[in-house]
PQR file of N, CA, C, O and H, with PARSE charges and radii, in Angstrom:
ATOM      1  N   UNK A   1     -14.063  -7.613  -6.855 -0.4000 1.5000
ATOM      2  CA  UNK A   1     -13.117  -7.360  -5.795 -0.0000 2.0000
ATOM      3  C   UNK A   1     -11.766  -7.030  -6.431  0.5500 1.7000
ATOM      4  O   UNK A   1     -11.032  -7.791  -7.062 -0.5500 1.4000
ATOM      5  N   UNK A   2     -11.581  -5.686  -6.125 -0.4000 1.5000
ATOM      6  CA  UNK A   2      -9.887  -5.448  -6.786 -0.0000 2.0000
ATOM      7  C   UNK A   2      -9.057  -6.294  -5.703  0.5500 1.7000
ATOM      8  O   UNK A   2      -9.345  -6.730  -4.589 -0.5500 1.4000
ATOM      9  H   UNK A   2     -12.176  -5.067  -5.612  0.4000 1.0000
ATOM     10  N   UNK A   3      -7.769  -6.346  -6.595 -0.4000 1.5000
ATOM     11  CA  UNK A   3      -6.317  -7.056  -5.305 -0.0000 2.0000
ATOM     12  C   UNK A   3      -5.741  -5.659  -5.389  0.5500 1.7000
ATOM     13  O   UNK A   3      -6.194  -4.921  -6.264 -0.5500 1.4000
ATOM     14  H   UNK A   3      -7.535  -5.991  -7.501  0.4000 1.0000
ATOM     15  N   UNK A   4      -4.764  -5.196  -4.555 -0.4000 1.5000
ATOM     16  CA  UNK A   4      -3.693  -4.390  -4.290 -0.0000 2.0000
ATOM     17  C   UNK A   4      -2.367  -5.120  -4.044  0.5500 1.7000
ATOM     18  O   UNK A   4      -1.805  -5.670  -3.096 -0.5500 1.4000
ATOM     19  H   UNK A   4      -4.396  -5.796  -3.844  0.4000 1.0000
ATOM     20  N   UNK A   5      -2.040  -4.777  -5.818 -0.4000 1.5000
ATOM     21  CA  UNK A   5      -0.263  -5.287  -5.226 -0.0000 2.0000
ATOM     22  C   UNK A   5       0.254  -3.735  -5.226  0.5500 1.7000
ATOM     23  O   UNK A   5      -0.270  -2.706  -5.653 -0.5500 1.4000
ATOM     24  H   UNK A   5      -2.496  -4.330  -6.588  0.4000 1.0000
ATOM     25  N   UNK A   6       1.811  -4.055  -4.406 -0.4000 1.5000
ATOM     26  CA  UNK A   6       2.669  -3.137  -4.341 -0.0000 2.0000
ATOM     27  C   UNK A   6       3.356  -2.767  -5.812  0.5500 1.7000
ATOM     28  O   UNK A   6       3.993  -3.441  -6.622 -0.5500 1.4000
ATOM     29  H   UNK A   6       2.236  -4.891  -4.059  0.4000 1.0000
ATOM     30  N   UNK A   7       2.923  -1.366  -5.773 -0.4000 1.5000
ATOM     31  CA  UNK A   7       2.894  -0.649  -7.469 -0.0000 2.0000
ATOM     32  C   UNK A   7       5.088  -0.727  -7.382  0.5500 1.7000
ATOM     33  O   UNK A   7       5.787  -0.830  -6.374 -0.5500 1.4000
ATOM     34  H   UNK A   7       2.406  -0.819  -5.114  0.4000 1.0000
ATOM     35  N   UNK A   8       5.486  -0.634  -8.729 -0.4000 1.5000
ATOM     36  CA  UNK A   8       7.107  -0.275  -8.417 -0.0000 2.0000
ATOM     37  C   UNK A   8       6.798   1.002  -8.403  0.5500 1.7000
ATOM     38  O   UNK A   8       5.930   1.484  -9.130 -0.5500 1.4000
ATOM     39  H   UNK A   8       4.918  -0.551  -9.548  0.4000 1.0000
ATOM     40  N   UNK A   9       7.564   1.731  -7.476 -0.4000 1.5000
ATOM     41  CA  UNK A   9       8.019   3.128  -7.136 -0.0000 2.0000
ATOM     42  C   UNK A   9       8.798   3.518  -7.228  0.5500 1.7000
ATOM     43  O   UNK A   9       9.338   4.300  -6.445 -0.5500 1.4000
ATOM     44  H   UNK A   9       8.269   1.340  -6.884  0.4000 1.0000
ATOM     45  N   UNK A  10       9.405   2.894  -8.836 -0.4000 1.5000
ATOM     46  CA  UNK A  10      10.900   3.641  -9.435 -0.0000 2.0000
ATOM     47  C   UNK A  10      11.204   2.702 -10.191  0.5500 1.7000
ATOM     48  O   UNK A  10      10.839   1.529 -10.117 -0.5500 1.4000
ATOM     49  H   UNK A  10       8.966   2.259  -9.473  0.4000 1.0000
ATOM     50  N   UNK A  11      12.181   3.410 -11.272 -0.4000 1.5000
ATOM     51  CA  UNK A  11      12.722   2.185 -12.467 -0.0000 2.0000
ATOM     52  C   UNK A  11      13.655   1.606 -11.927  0.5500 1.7000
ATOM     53  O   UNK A  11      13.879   0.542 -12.504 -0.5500 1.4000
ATOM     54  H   UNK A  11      12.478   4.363 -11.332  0.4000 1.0000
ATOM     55  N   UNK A  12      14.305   1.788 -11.104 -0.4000 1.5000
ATOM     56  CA  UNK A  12      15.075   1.176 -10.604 -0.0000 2.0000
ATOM     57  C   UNK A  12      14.692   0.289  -9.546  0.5500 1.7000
ATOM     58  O   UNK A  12      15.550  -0.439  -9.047 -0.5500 1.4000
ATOM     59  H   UNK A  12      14.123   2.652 -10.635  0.4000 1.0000
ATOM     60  N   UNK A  13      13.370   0.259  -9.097 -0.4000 1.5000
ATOM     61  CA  UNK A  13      12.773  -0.493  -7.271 -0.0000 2.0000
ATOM     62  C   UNK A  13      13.065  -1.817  -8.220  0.5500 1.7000
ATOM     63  O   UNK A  13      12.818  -2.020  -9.409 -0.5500 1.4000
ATOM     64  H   UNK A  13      12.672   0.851  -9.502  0.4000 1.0000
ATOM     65  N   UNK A  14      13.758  -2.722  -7.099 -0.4000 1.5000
ATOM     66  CA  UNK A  14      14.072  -3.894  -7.409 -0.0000 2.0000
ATOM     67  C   UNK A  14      12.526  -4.529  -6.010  0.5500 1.7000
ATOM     68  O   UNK A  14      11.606  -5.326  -6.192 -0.5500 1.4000
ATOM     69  H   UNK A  14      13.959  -2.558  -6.133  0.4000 1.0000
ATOM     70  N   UNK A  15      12.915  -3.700  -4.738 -0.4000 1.5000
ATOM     71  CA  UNK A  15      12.024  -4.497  -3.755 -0.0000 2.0000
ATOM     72  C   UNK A  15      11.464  -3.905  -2.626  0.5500 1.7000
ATOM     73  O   UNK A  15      12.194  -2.929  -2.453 -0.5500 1.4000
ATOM     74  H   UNK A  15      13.662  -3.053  -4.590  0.4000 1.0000
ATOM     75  N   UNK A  16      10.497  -3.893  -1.627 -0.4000 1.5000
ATOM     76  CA  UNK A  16      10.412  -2.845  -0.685 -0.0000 2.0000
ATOM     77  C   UNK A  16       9.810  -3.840   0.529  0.5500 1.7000
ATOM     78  O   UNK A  16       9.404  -4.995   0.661 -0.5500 1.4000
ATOM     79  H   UNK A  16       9.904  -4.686  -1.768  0.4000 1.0000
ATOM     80  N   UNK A  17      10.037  -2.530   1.392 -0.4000 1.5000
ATOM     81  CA  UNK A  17       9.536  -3.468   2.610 -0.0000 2.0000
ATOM     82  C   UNK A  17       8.022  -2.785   3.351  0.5500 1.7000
ATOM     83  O   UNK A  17       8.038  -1.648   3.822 -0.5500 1.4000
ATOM     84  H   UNK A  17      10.366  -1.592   1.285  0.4000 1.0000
ATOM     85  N   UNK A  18       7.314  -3.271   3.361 -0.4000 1.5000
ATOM     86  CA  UNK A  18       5.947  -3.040   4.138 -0.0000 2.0000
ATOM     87  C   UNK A  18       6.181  -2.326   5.610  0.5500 1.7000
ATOM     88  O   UNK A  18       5.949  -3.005   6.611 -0.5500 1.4000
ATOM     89  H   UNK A  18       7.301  -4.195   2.978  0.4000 1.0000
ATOM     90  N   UNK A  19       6.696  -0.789   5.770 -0.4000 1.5000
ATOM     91  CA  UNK A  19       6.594  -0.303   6.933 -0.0000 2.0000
ATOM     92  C   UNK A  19       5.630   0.126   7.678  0.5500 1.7000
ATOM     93  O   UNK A  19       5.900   0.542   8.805 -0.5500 1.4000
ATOM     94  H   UNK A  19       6.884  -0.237   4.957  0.4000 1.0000
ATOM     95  N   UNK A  20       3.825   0.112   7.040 -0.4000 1.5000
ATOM     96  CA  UNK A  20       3.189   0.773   7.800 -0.0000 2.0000
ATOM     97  C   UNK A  20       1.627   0.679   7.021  0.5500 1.7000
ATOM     98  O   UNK A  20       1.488   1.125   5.882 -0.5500 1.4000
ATOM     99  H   UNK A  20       3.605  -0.226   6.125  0.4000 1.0000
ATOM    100  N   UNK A  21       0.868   0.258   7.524 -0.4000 1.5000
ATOM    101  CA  UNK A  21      -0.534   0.239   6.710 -0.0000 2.0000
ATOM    102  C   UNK A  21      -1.254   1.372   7.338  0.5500 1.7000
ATOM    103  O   UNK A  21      -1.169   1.681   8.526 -0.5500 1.4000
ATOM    104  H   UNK A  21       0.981  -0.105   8.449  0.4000 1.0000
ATOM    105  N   UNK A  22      -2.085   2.060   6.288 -0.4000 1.5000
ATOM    106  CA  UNK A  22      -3.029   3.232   6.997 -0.0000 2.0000
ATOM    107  C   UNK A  22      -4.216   3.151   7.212  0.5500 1.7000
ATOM    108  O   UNK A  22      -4.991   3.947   7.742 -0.5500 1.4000
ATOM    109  H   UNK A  22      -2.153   1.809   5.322  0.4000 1.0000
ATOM    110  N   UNK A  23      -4.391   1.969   6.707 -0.4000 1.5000
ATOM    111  CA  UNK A  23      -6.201   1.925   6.906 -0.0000 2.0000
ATOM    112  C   UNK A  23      -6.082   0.376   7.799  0.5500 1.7000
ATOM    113  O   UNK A  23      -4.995  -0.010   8.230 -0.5500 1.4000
ATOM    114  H   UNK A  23      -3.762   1.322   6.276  0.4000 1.0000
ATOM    115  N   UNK A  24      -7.681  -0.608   8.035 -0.4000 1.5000
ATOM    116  CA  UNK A  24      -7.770  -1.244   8.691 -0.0000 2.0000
ATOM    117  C   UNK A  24      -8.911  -1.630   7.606  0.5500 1.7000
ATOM    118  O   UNK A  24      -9.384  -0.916   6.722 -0.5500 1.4000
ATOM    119  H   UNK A  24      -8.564  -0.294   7.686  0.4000 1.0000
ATOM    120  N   UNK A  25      -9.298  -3.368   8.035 -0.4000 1.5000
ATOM    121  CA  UNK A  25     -10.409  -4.142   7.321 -0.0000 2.0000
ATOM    122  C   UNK A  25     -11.384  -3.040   8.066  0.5500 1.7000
ATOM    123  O   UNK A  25     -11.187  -2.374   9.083 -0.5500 1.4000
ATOM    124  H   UNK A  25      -8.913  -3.948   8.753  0.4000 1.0000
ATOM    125  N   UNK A  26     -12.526  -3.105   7.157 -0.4000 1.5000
ATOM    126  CA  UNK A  26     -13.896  -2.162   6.920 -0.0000 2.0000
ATOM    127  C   UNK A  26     -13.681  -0.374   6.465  0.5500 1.7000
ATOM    128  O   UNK A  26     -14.628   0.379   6.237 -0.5500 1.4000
ATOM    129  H   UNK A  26     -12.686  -3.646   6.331  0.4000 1.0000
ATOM    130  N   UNK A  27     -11.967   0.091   6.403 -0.4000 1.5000
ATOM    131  CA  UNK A  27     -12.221   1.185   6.255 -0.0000 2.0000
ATOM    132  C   UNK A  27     -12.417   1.420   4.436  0.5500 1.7000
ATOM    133  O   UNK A  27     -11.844   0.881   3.489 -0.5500 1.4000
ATOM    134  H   UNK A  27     -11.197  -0.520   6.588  0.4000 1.0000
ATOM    135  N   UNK A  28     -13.452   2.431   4.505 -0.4000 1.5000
ATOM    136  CA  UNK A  28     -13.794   2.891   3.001 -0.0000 2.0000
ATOM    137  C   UNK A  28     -12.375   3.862   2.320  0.5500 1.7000
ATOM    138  O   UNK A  28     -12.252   5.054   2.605 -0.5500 1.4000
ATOM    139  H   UNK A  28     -13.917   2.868   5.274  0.4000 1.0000
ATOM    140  N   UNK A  29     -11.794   3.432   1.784 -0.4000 1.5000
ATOM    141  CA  UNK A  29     -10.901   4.587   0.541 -0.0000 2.0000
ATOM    142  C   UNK A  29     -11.590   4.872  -0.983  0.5500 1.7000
ATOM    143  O   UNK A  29     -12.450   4.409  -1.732 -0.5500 1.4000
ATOM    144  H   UNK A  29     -11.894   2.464   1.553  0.4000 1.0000
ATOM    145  N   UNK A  30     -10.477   6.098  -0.894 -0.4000 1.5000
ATOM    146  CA  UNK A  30     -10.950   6.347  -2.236 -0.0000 2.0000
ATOM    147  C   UNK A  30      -9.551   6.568  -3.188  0.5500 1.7000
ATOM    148  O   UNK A  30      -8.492   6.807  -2.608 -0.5500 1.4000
ATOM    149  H   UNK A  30      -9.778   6.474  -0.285  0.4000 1.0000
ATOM    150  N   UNK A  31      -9.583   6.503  -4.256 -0.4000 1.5000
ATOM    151  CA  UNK A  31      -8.880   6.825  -5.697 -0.0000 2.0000
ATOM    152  C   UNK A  31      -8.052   7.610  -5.309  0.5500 1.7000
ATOM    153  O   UNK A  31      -8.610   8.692  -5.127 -0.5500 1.4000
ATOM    154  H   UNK A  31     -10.444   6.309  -4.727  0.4000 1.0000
ATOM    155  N   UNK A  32      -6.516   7.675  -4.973 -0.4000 1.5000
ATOM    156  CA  UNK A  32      -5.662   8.755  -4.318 -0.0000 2.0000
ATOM    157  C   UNK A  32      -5.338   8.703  -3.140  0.5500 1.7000
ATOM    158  O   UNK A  32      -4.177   9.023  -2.885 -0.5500 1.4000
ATOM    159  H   UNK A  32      -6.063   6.796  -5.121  0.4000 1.0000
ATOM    160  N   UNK A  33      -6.062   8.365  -2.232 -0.4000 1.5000
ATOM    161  CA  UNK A  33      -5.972   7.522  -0.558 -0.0000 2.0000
ATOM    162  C   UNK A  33      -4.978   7.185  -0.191  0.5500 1.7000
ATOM    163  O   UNK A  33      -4.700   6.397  -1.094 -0.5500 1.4000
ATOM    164  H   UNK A  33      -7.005   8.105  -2.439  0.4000 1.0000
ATOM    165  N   UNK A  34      -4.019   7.151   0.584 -0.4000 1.5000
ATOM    166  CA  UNK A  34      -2.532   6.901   1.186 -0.0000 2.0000
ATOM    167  C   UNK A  34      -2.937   5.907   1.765  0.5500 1.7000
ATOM    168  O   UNK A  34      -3.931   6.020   2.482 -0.5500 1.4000
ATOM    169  H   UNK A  34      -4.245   7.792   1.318  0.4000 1.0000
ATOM    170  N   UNK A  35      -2.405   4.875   1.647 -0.4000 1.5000
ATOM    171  CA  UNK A  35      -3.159   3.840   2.149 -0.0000 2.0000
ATOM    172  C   UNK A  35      -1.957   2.848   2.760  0.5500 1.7000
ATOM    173  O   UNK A  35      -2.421   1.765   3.115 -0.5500 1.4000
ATOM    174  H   UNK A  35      -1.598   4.783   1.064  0.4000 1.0000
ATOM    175  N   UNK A  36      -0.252   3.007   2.997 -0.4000 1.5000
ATOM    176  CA  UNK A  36       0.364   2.348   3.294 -0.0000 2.0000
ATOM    177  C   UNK A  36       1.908   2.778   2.878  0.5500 1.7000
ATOM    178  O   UNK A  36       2.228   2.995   1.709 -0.5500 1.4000
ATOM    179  H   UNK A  36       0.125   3.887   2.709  0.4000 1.0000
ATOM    180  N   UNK A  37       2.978   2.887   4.191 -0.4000 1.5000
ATOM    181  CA  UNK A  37       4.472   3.662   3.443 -0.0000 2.0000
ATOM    182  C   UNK A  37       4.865   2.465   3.411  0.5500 1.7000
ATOM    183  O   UNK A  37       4.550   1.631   4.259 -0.5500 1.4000
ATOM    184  H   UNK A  37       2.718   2.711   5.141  0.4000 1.0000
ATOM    185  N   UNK A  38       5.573   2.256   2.458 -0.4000 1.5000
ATOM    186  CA  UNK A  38       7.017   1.538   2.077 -0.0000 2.0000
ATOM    187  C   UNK A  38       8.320   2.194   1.942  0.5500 1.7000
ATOM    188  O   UNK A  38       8.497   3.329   1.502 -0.5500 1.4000
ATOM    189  H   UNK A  38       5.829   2.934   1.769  0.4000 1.0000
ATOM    190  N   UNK A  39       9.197   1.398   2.351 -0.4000 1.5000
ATOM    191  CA  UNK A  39      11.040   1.558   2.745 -0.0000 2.0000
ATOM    192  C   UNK A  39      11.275   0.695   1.164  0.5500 1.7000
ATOM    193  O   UNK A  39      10.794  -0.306   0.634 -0.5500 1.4000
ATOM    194  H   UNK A  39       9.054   0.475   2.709  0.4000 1.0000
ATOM    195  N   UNK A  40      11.895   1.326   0.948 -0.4000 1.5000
ATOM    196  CA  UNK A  40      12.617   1.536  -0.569 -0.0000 2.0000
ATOM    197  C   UNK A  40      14.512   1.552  -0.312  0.5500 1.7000
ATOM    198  O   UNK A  40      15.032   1.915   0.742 -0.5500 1.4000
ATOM    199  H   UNK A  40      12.286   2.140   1.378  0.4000 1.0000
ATOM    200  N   UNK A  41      15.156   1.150  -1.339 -0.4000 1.5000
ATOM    201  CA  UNK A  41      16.798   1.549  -1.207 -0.0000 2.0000
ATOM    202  C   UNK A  41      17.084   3.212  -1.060  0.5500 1.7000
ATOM    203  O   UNK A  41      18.151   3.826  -1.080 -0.5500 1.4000
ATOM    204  H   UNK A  41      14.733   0.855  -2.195  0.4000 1.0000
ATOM    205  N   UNK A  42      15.983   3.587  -0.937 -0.4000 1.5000
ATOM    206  CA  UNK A  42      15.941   5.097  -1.575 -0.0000 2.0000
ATOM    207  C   UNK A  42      15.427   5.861  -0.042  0.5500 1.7000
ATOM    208  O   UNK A  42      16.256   6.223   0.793 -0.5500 1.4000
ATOM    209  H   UNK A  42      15.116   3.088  -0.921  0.4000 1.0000
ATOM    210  N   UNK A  43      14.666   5.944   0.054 -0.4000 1.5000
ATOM    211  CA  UNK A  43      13.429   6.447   1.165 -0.0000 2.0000
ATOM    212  C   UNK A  43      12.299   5.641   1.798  0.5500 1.7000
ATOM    213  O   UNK A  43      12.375   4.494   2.239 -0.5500 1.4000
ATOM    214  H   UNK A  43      13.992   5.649  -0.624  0.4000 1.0000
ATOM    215  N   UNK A  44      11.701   6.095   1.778 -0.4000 1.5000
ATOM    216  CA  UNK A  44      10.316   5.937   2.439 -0.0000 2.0000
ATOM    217  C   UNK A  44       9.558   6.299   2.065  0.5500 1.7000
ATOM    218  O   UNK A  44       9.539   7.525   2.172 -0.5500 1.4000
ATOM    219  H   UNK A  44      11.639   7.027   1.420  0.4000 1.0000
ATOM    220  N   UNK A  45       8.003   5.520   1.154 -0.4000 1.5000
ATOM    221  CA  UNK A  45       7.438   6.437   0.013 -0.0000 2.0000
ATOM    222  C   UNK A  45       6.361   6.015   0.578  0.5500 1.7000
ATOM    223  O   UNK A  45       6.569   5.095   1.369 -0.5500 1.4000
ATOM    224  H   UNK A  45       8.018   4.524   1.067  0.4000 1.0000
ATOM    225  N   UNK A  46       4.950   6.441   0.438 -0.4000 1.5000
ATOM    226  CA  UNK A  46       3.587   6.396   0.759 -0.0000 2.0000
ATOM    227  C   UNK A  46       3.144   6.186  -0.643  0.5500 1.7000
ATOM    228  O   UNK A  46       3.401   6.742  -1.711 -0.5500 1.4000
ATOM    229  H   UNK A  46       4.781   7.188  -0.204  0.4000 1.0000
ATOM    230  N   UNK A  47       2.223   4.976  -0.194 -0.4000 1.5000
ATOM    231  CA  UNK A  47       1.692   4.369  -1.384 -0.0000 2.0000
ATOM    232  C   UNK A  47       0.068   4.908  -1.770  0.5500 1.7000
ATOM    233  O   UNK A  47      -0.585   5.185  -0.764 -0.5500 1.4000
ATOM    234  H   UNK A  47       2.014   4.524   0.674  0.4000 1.0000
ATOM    235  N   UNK A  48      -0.448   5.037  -2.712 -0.4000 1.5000
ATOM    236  CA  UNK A  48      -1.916   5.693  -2.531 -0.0000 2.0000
ATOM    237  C   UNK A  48      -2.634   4.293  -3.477  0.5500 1.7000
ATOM    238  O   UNK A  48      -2.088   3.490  -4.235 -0.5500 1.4000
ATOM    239  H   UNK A  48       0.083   4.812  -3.529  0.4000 1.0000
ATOM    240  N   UNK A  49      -3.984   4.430  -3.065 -0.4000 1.5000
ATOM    241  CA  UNK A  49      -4.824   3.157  -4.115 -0.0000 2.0000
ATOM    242  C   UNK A  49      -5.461   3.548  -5.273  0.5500 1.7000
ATOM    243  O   UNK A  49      -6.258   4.483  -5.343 -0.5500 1.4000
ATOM    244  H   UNK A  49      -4.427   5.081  -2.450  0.4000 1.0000
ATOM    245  N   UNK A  50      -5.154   2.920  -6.076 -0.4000 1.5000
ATOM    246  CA  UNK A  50      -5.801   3.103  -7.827 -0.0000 2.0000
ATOM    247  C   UNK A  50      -7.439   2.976  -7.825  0.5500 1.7000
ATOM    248  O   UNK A  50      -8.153   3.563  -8.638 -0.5500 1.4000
ATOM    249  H   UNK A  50      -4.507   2.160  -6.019  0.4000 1.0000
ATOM    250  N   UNK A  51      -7.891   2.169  -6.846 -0.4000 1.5000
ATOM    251  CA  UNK A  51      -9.156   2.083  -6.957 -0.0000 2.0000
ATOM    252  C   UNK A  51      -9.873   2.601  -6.105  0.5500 1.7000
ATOM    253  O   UNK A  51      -9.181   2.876  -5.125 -0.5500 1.4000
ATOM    254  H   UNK A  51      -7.311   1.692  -6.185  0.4000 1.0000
ATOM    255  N   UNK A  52     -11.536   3.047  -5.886 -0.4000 1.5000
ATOM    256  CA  UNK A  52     -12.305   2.980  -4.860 -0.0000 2.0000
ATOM    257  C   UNK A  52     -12.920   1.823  -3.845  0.5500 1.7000
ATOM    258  O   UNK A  52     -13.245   0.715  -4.272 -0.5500 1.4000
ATOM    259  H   UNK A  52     -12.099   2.824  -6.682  0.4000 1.0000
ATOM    260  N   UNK A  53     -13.004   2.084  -2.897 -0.4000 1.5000
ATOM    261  CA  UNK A  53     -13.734   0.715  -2.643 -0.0000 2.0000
ATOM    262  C   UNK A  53     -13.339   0.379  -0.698  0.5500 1.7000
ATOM    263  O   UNK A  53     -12.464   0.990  -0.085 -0.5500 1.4000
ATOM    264  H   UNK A  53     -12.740   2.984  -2.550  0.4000 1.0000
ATOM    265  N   UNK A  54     -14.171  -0.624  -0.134 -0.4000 1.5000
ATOM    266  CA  UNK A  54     -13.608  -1.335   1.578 -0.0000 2.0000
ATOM    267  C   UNK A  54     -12.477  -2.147   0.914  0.5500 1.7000
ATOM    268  O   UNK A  54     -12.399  -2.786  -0.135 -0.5500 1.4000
ATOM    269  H   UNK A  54     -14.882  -1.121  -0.631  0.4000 1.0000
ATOM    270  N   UNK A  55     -11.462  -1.824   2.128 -0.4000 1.5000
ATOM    271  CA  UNK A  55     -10.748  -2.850   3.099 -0.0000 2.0000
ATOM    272  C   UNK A  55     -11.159  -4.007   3.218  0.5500 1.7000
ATOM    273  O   UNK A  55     -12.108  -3.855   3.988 -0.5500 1.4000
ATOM    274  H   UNK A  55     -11.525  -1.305   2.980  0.4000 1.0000
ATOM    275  N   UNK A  56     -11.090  -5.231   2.950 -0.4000 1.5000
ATOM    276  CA  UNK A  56     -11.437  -6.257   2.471 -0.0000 2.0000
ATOM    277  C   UNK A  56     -10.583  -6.829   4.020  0.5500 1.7000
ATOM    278  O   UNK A  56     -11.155  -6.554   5.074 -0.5500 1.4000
ATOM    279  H   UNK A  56     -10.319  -5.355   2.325  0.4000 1.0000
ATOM    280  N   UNK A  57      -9.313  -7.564   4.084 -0.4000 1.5000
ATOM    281  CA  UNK A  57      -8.623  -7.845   4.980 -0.0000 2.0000
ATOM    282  C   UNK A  57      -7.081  -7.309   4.352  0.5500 1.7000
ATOM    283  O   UNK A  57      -6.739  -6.890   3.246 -0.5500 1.4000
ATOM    284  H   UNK A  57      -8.848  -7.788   3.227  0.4000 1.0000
ATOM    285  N   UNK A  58      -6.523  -7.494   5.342 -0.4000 1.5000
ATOM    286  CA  UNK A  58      -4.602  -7.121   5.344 -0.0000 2.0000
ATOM    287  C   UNK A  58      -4.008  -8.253   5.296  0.5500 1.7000
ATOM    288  O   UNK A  58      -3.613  -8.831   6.309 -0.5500 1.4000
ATOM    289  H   UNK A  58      -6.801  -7.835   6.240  0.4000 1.0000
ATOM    290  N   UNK A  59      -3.869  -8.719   4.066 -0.4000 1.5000
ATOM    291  CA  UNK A  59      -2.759  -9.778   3.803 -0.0000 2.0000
ATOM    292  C   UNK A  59      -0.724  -9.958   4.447  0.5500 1.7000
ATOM    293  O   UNK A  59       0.141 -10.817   4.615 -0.5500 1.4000
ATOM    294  H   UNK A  59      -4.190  -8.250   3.244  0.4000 1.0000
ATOM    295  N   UNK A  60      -0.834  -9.226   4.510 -0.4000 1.5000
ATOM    296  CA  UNK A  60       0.715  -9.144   4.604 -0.0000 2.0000
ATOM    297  C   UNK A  60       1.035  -7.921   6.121  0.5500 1.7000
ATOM    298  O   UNK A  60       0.354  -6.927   6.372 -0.5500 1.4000
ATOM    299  H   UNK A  60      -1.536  -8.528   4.374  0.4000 1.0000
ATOM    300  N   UNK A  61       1.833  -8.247   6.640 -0.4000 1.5000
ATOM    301  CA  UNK A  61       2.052  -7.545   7.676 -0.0000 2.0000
ATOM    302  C   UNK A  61       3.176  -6.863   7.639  0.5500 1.7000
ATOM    303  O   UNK A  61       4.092  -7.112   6.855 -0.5500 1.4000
ATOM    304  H   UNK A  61       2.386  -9.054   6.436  0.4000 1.0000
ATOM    305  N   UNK A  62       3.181  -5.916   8.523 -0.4000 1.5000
ATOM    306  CA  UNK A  62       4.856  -4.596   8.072 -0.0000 2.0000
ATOM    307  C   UNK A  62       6.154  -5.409   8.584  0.5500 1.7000
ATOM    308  O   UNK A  62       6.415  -5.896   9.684 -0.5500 1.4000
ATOM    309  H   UNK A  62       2.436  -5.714   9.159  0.4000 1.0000
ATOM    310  N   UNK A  63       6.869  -5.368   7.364 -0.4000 1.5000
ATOM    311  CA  UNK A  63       8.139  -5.647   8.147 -0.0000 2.0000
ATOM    312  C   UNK A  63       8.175  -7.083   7.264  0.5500 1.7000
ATOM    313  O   UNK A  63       8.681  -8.139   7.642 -0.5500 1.4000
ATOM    314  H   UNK A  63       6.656  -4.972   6.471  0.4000 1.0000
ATOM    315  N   UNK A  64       7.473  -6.816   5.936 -0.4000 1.5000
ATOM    316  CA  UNK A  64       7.510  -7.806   4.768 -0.0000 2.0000
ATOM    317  C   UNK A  64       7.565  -7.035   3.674  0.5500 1.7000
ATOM    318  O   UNK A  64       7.605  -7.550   2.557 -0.5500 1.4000
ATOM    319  H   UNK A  64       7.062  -5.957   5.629  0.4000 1.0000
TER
END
């Protein structure tokens, strides 16, 4: 079972906030998959997953 932490999205990301998940428990992704935006000091960046594999459950909810 892989974990998914929030990758830094800049040398400078000190911290971000969880604006938006794209998938749901049971959906299948793959390697490249947008899978969730984060709010940054900067923008708003879309996160993609390193691995293949299900949606396991959603730990953390937006607006963390």
């Amino acid at each position: 079972m892989a974990e998914f932490l929030m990758p830094s999205l800049g040398a400078d990301m000190d911290a971000g906030t969880l604006l938006e998940w794209l998938v749901n428990p049971g959906d299948e992704v793959h390697r490249g998959d947008i899978v969730a935006v984060v709010d940054t000091a900067k923008a708003a960046v879309e996160v993609e997953c390193f691995e293949s594999g299900v949606i396991g459950s959603i730990l953390v909810e937006p607006g963390r």
